[in-house]
Tab-separated table of C-alpha atoms and ligand atoms in Angstrom:
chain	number	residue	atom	x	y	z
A	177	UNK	CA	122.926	177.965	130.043
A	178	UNK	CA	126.095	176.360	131.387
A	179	UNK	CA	129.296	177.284	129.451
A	180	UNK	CA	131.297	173.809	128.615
A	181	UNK	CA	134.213	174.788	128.406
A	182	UNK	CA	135.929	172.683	131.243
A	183	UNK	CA	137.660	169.495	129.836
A	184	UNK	CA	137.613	166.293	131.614
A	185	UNK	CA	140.168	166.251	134.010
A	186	UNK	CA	138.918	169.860	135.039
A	187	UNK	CA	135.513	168.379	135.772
A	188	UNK	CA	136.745	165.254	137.610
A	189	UNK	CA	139.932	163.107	138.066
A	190	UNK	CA	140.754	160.651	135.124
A	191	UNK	CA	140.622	157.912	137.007
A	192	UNK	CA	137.214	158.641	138.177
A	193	UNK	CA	135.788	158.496	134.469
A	194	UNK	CA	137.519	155.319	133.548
A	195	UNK	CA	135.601	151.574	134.515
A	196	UNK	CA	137.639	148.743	135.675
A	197	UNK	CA	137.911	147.518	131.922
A	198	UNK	CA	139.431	150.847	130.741
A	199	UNK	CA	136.242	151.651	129.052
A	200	UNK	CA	135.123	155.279	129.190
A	201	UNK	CA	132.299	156.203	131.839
A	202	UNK	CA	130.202	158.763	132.765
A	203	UNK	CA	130.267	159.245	136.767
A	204	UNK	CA	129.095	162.488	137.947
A	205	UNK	CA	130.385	164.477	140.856
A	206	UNK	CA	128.276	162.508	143.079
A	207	UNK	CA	129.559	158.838	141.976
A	208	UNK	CA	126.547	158.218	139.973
A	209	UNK	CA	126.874	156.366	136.899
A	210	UNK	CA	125.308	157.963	133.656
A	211	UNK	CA	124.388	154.617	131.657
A	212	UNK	CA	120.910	156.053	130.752
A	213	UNK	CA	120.095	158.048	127.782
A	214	UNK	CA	116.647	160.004	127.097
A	215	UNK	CA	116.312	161.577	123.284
A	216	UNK	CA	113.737	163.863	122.689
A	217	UNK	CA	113.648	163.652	118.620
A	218	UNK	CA	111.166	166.235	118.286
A	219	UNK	CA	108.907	168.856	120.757
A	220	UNK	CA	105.958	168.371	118.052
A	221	UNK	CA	103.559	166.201	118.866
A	222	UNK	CA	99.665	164.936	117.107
A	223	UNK	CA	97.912	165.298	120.598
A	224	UNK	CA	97.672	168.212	122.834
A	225	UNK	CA	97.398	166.158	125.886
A	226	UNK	CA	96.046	168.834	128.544
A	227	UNK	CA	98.864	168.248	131.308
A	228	UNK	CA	101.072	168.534	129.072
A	229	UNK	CA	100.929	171.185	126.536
A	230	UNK	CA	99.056	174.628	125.768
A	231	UNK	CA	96.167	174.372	123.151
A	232	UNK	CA	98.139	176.730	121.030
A	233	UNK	CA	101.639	175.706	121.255
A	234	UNK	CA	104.092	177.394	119.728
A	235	UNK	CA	107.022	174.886	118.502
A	236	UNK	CA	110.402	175.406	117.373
A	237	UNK	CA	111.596	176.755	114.386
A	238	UNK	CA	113.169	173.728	112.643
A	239	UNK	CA	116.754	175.218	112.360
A	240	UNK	CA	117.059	174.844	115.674
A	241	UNK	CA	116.203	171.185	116.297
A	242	UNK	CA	119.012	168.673	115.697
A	243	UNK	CA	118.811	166.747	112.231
A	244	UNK	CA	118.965	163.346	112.119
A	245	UNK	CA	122.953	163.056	111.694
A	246	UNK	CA	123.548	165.327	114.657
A	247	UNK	CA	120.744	163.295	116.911
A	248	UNK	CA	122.683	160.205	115.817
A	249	UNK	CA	126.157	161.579	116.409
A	250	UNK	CA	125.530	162.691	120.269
A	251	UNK	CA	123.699	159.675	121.154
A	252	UNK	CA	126.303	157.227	119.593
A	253	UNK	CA	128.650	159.533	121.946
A	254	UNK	CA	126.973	158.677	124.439
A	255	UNK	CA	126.989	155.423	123.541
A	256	UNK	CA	130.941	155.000	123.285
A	257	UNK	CA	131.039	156.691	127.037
A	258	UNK	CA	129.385	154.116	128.385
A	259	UNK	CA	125.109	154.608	127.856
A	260	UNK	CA	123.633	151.004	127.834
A	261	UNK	CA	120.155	152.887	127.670
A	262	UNK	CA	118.488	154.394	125.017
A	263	UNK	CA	115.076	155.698	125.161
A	264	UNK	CA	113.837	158.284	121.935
A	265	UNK	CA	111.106	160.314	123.386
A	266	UNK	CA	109.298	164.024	122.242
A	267	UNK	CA	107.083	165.592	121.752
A	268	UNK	CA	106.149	162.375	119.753
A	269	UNK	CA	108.795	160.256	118.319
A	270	UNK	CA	107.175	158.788	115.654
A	271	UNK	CA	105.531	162.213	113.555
A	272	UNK	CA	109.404	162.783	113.204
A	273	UNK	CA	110.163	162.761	109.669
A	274	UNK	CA	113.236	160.398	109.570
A	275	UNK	CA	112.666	158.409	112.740
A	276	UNK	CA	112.873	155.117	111.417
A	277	UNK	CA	116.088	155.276	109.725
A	278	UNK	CA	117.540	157.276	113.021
A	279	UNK	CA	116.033	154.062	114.580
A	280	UNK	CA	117.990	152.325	112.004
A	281	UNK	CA	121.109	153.798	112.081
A	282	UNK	CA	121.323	153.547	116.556
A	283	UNK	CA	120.527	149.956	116.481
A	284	UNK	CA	124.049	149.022	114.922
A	285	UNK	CA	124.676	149.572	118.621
A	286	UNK	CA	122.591	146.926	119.597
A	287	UNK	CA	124.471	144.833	117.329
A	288	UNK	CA	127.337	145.484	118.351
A	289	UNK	CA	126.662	144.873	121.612
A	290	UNK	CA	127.583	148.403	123.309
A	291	UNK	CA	123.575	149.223	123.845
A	292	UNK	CA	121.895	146.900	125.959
A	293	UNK	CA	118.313	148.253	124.723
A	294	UNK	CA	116.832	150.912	122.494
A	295	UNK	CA	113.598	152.169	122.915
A	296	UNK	CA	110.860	154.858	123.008
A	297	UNK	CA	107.864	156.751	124.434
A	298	UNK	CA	105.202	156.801	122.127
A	299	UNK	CA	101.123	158.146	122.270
A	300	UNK	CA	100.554	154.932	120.126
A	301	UNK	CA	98.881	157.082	117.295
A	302	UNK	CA	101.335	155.970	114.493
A	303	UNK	CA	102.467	152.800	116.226
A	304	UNK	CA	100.513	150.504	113.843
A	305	UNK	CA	102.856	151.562	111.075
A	306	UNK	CA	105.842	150.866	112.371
A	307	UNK	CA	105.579	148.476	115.138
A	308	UNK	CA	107.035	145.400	112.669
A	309	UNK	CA	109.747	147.526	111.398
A	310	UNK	CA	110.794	148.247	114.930
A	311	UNK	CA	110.776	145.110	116.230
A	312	UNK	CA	113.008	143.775	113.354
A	313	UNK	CA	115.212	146.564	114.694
A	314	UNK	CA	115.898	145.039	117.567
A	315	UNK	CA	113.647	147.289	119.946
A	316	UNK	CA	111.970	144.735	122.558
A	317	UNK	CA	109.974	146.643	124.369
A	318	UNK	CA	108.410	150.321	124.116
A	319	UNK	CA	106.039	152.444	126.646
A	320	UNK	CA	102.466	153.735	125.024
A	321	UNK	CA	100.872	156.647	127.088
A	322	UNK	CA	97.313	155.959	127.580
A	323	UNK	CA	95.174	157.861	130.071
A	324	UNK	CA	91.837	156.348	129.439
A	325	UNK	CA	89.695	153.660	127.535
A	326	UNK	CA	87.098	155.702	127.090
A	327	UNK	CA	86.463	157.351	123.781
A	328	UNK	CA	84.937	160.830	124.552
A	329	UNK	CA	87.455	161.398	127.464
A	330	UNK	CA	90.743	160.817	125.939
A	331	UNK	CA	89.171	162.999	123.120
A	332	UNK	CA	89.057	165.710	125.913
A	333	UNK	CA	92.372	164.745	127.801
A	334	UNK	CA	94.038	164.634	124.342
A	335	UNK	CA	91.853	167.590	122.666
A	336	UNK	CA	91.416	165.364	119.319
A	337	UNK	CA	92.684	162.378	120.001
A	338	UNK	CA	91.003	158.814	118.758
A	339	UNK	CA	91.455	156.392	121.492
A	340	UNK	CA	90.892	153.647	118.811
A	341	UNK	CA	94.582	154.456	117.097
A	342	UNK	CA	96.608	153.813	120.318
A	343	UNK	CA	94.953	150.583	121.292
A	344	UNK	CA	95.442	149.802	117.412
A	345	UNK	CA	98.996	150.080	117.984
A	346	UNK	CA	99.184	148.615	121.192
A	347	UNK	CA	97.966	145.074	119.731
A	348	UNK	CA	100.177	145.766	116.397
A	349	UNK	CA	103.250	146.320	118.868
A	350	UNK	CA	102.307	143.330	120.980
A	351	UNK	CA	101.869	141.031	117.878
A	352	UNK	CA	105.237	141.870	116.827
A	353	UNK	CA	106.709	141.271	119.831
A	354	UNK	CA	107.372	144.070	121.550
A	355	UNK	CA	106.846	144.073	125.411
A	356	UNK	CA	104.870	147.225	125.965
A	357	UNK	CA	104.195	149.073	129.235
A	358	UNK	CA	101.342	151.727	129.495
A	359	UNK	CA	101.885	154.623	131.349
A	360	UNK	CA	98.926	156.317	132.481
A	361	UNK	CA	99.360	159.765	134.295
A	362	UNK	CA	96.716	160.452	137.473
A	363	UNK	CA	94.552	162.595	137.161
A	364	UNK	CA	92.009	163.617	140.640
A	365	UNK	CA	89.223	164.798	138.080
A	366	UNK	CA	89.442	162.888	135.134
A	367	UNK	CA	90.725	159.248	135.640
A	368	UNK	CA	90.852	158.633	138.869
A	369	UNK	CA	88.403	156.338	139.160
A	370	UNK	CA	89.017	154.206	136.266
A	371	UNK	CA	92.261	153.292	136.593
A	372	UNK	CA	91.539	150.149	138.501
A	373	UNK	CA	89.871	149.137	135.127
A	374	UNK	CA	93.196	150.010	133.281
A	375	UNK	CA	95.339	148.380	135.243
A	376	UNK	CA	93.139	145.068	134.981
A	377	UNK	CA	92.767	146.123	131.179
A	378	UNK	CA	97.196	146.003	130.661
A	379	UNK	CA	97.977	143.421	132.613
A	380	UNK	CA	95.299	140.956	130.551
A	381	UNK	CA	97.086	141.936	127.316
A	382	UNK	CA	100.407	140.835	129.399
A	383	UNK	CA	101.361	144.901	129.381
A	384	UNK	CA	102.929	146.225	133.015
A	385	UNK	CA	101.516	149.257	133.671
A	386	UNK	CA	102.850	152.310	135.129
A	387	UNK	CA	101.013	155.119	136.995
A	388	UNK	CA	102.426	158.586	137.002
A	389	UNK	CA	102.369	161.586	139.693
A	390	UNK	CA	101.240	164.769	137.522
A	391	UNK	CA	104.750	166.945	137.523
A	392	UNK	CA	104.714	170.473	137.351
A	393	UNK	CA	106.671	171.400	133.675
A	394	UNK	CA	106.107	174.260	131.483
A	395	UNK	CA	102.973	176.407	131.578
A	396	UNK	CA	100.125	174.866	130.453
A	397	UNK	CA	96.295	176.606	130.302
A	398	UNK	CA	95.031	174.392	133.377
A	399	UNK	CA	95.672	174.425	137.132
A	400	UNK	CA	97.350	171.531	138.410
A	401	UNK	CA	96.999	171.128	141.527
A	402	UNK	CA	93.545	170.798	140.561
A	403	UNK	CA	93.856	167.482	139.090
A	404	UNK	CA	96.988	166.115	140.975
A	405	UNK	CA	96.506	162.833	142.507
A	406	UNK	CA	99.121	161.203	145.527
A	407	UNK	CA	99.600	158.153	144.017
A	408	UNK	CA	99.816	156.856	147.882
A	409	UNK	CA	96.520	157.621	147.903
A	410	UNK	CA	95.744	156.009	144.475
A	411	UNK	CA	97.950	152.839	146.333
A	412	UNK	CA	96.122	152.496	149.678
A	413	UNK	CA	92.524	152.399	147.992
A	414	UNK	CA	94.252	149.515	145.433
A	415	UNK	CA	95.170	147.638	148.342
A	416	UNK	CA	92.254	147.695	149.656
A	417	UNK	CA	90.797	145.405	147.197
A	418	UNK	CA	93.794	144.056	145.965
A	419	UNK	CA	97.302	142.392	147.668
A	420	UNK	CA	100.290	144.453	146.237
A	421	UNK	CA	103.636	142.893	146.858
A	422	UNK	CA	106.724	145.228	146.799
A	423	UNK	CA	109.030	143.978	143.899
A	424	UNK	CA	112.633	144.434	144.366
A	425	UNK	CA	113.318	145.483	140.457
A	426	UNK	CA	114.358	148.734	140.252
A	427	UNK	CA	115.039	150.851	137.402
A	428	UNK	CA	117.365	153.938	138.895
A	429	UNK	CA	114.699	155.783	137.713
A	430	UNK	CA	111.378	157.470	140.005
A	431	UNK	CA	109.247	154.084	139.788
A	432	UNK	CA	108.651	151.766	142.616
A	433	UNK	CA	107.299	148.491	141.281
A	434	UNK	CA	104.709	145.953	143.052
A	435	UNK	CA	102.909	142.853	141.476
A	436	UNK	CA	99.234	143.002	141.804
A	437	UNK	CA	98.644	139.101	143.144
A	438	UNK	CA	95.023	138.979	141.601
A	439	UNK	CA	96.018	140.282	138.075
A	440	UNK	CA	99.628	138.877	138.194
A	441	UNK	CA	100.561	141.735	136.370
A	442	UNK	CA	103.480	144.521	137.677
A	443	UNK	CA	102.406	148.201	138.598
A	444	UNK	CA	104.462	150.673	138.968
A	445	UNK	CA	104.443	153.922	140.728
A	446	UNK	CA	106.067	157.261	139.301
A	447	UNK	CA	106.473	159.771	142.055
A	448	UNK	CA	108.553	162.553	140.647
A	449	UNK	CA	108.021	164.794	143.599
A	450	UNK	CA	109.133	162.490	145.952
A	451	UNK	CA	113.105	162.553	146.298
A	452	UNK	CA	113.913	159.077	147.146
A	453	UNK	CA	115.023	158.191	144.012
A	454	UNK	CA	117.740	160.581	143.204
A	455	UNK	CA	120.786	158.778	144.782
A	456	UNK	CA	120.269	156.137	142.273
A	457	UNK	CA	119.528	158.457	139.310
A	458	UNK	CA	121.590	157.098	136.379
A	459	UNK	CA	119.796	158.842	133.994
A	460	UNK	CA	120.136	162.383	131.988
A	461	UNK	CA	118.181	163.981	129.004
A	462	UNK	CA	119.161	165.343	125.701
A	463	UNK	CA	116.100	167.677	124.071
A	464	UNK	CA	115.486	167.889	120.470
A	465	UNK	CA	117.911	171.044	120.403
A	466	UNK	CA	120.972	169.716	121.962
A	467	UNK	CA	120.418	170.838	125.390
A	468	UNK	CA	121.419	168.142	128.269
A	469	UNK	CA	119.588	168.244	130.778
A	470	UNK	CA	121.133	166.097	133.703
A	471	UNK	CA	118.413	166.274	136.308
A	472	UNK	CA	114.595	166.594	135.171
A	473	UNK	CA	113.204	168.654	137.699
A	474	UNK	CA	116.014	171.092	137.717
A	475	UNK	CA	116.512	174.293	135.173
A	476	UNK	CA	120.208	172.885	134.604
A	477	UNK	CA	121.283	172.553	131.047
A	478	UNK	CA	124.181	172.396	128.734
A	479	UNK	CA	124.426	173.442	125.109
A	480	UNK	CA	125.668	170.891	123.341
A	481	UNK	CA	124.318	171.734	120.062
A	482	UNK	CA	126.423	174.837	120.329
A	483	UNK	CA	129.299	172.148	120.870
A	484	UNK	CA	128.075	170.290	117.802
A	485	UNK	CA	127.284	173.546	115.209
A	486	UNK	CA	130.848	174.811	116.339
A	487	UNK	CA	132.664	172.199	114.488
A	488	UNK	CA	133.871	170.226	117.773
A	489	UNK	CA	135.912	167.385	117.281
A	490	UNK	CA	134.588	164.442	118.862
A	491	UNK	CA	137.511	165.033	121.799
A	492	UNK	CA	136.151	168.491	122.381
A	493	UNK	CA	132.425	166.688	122.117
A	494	UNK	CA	133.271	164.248	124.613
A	495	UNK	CA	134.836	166.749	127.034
A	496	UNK	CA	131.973	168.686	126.596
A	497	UNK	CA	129.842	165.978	127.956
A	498	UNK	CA	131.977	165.203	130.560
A	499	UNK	CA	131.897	168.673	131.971
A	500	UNK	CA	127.934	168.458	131.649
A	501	UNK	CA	127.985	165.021	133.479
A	502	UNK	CA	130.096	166.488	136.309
A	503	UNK	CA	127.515	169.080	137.187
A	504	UNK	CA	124.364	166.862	137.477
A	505	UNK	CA	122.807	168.434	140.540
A	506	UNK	CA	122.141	165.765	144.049
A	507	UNK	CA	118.357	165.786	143.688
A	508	UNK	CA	115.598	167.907	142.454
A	509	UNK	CA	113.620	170.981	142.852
A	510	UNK	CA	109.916	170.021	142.503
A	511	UNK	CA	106.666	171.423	144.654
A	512	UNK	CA	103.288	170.814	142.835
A	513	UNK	CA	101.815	173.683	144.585
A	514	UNK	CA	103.878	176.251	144.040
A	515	UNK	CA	102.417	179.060	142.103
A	516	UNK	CA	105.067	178.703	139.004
A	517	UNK	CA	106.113	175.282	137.223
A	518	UNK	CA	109.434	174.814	139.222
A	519	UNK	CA	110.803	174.014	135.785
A	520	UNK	CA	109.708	176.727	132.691
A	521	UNK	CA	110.518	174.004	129.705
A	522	UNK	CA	107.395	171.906	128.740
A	523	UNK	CA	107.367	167.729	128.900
A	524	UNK	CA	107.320	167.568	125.737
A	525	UNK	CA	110.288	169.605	125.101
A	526	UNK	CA	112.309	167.372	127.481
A	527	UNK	CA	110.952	164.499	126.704
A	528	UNK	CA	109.172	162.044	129.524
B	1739	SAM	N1	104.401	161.700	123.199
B	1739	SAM	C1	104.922	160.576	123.882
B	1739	SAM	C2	103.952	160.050	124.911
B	1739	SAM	O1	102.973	160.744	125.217
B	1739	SAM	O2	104.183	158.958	125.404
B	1739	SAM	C3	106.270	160.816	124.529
B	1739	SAM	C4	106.497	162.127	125.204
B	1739	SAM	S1	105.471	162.451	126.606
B	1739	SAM	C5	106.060	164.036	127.099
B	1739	SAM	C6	106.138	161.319	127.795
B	1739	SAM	C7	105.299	161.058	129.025
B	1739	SAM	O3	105.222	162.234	129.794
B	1739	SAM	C8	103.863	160.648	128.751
B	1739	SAM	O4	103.611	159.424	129.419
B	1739	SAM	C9	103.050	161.756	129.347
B	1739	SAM	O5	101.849	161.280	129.859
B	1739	SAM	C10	103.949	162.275	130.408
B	1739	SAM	N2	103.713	163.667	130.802
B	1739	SAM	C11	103.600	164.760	130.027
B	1739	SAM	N3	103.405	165.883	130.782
B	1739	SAM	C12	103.415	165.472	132.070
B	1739	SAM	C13	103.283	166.130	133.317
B	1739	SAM	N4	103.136	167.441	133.402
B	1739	SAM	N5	103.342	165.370	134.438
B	1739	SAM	C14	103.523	164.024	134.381
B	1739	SAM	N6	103.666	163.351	133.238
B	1739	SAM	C15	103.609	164.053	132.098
B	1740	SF4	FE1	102.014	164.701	122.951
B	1740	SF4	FE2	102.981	162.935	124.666
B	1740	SF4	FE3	102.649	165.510	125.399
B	1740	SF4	FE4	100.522	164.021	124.984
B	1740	SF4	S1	102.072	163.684	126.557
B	1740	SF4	S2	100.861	166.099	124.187
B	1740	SF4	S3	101.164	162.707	123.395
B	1740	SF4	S4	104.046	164.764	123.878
């Protein structure tokens, strides 16, 4: 892992990380913006979704992951240098004992105006529960993974999971007011042809839905390339039957978005493995030990719990970050069909 020892001005001029305002920024050595924060709160998780985790996972040992002070004390860091974006992830974010009040505690940024939106990436499993107290939080809209409708396949896809829970919270999150987008990853064998049905099933309840390229993460006991799906493929047999019209929205992120004229609902399109997205990236991820990660398919990485557990000041934290920030590689590194994950760590561990 990266040493972080460089301070600012060793990582980049000054007047590079400073906006027109005099506010702090985060620009990276390629003149990228960081405004974009993911948070994995935890690598545990109440599914075992088959893409994205062994059946016998072996998670951390809790020293190691960040309490909820230090979680709140990087991300708030973040904040002050400029993130706009925050998005807590896992694992699952909401078996993490604590997650409300971290929820809690980040959403005096939305108050005061220096975060533009907190959010998260949830299963849906526990969503029920809290969707009310999140939404008097302040968080407006929130993404639910959901593969399937049908009852005996997410069982499979999720070995245990109870279809009935997510959609649960789904309609608990959308009667509180919370914008929700469903993210559905493709999958040749297993979903492929159902997620026509999906789509038409989201966009009735007012949901956008996003479909997602399988990415090659962390070992897992299946062969991928056995289930990946192009989603150009998964697009040209949509169109067939349905007029897609390229939207212009863009997020900085991998998705391309396109309204689907006979639904009136958005779809977008998560191609990881494509690279056409990384000039734009504004985004970098912090796992549930303190390790930034600035590109998602790359092995980079920068110990910032070490920072943290070492007594830093928040000077030395922020130089820290700057140094990390200032090595965010161009683009990424991914192949589906190479042999080995082009990235060891797990999905769940860096959060999606
Ligand atoms: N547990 C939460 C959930 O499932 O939404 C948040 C974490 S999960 C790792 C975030 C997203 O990553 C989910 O939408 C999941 O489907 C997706 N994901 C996990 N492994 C993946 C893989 N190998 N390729 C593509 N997407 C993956
Ligand atoms: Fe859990 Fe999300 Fe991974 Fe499924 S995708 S195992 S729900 S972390």
């Amino acid at each position: 892992m990266r040493s972080l020892s460089a301070t600012p001005s060793e990582a980049y001029p000054m007047e590079d990380m400073t906006s027109p305002d005099d506010s702090p920024r985060l620009i990276d050595g390629f003149g990228r913006a960081v405004t974009y924060l993911r948070v994995s709160v935890t690598d545990r998780c109440d599914l075992r979704c088959v893409y994205c985790m062994a059946e016998h996972m072996t998670f951390l040992p809790k020293a190691q992951v960040l309490t909820l002070e230090e979680l709140d004390r990087l991300a708030s860091t973040f904040v002050d240098l400029g993130v706009r974006k925050l998005r807590l992830t896992g694992g699952e974010p909401l078996v993490r004992k604590g997650i409300m009040e971290l929820v809690e505690n980040l959403s005096r940024h939305l108050k005061s105006g220096a975060l533009d939106e907190l959010t998260l990436t949830t299963n849906g499993t526990q969503l029920a529960q809290h969707a009310d107290r999140l939404a008097a939080l302040g968080v407006k809209r929130i993404n639910v993974s959901l593969d399937t409708l049908k009852p005996d396949l997410f069982r499979r896809l999720t070995r245990g999971g109870d279809v009935a829970k997510v959609i649960g919270g789904i309609d608990a999150a959308l009667a509180a007011g919370i914008q929700v987008k469903i993210n559905a990853v493709a999958l040749k064998r297993d979903n492929a042809a159902e997620l026509p049905g999906l789509i038409q099933w989201a966009h009735a309840r007012g949901c956008d839905m996003t479909l997602i390229e399988t990415m090659p993460l962390g070992e897992i006991d299946e062969d991928r390339t056995d289930q990946f799906l192009s989603l150009r493929d998964v697009r040209r047999e949509l169109s067939s039957y349905w007029t897609l019209t390229d939207l212009a929205y863009a997020t900085g992120g991998p998705a391309r978005y396109a309204k689907v004229e006979e639904t009136g609902g958005r779809l977008g399109f998560i191609t990881p493995l494509s690279h056409n997205f990384c000039e734009a990236c504004n985004r970098v991820r912090l796992t549930c030990t303190g390790t930034l990660h600035t590109c998602l398919g790359r092995d980079d990485a920068s110990d910032l719990r070490a920072v943290l557990r070492g007594g830093a000041t928040d000077g030395e934290l922020v130089a820290a970050i700057h140094a990390a920030i200032g090595s965010k590689p161009k683009g990424h590194d991914f192949q589906v069909d190479a042999p080995r994950p082009a990235v060891a760590r797990h999905m769940s561990t860096t959060g999606g």
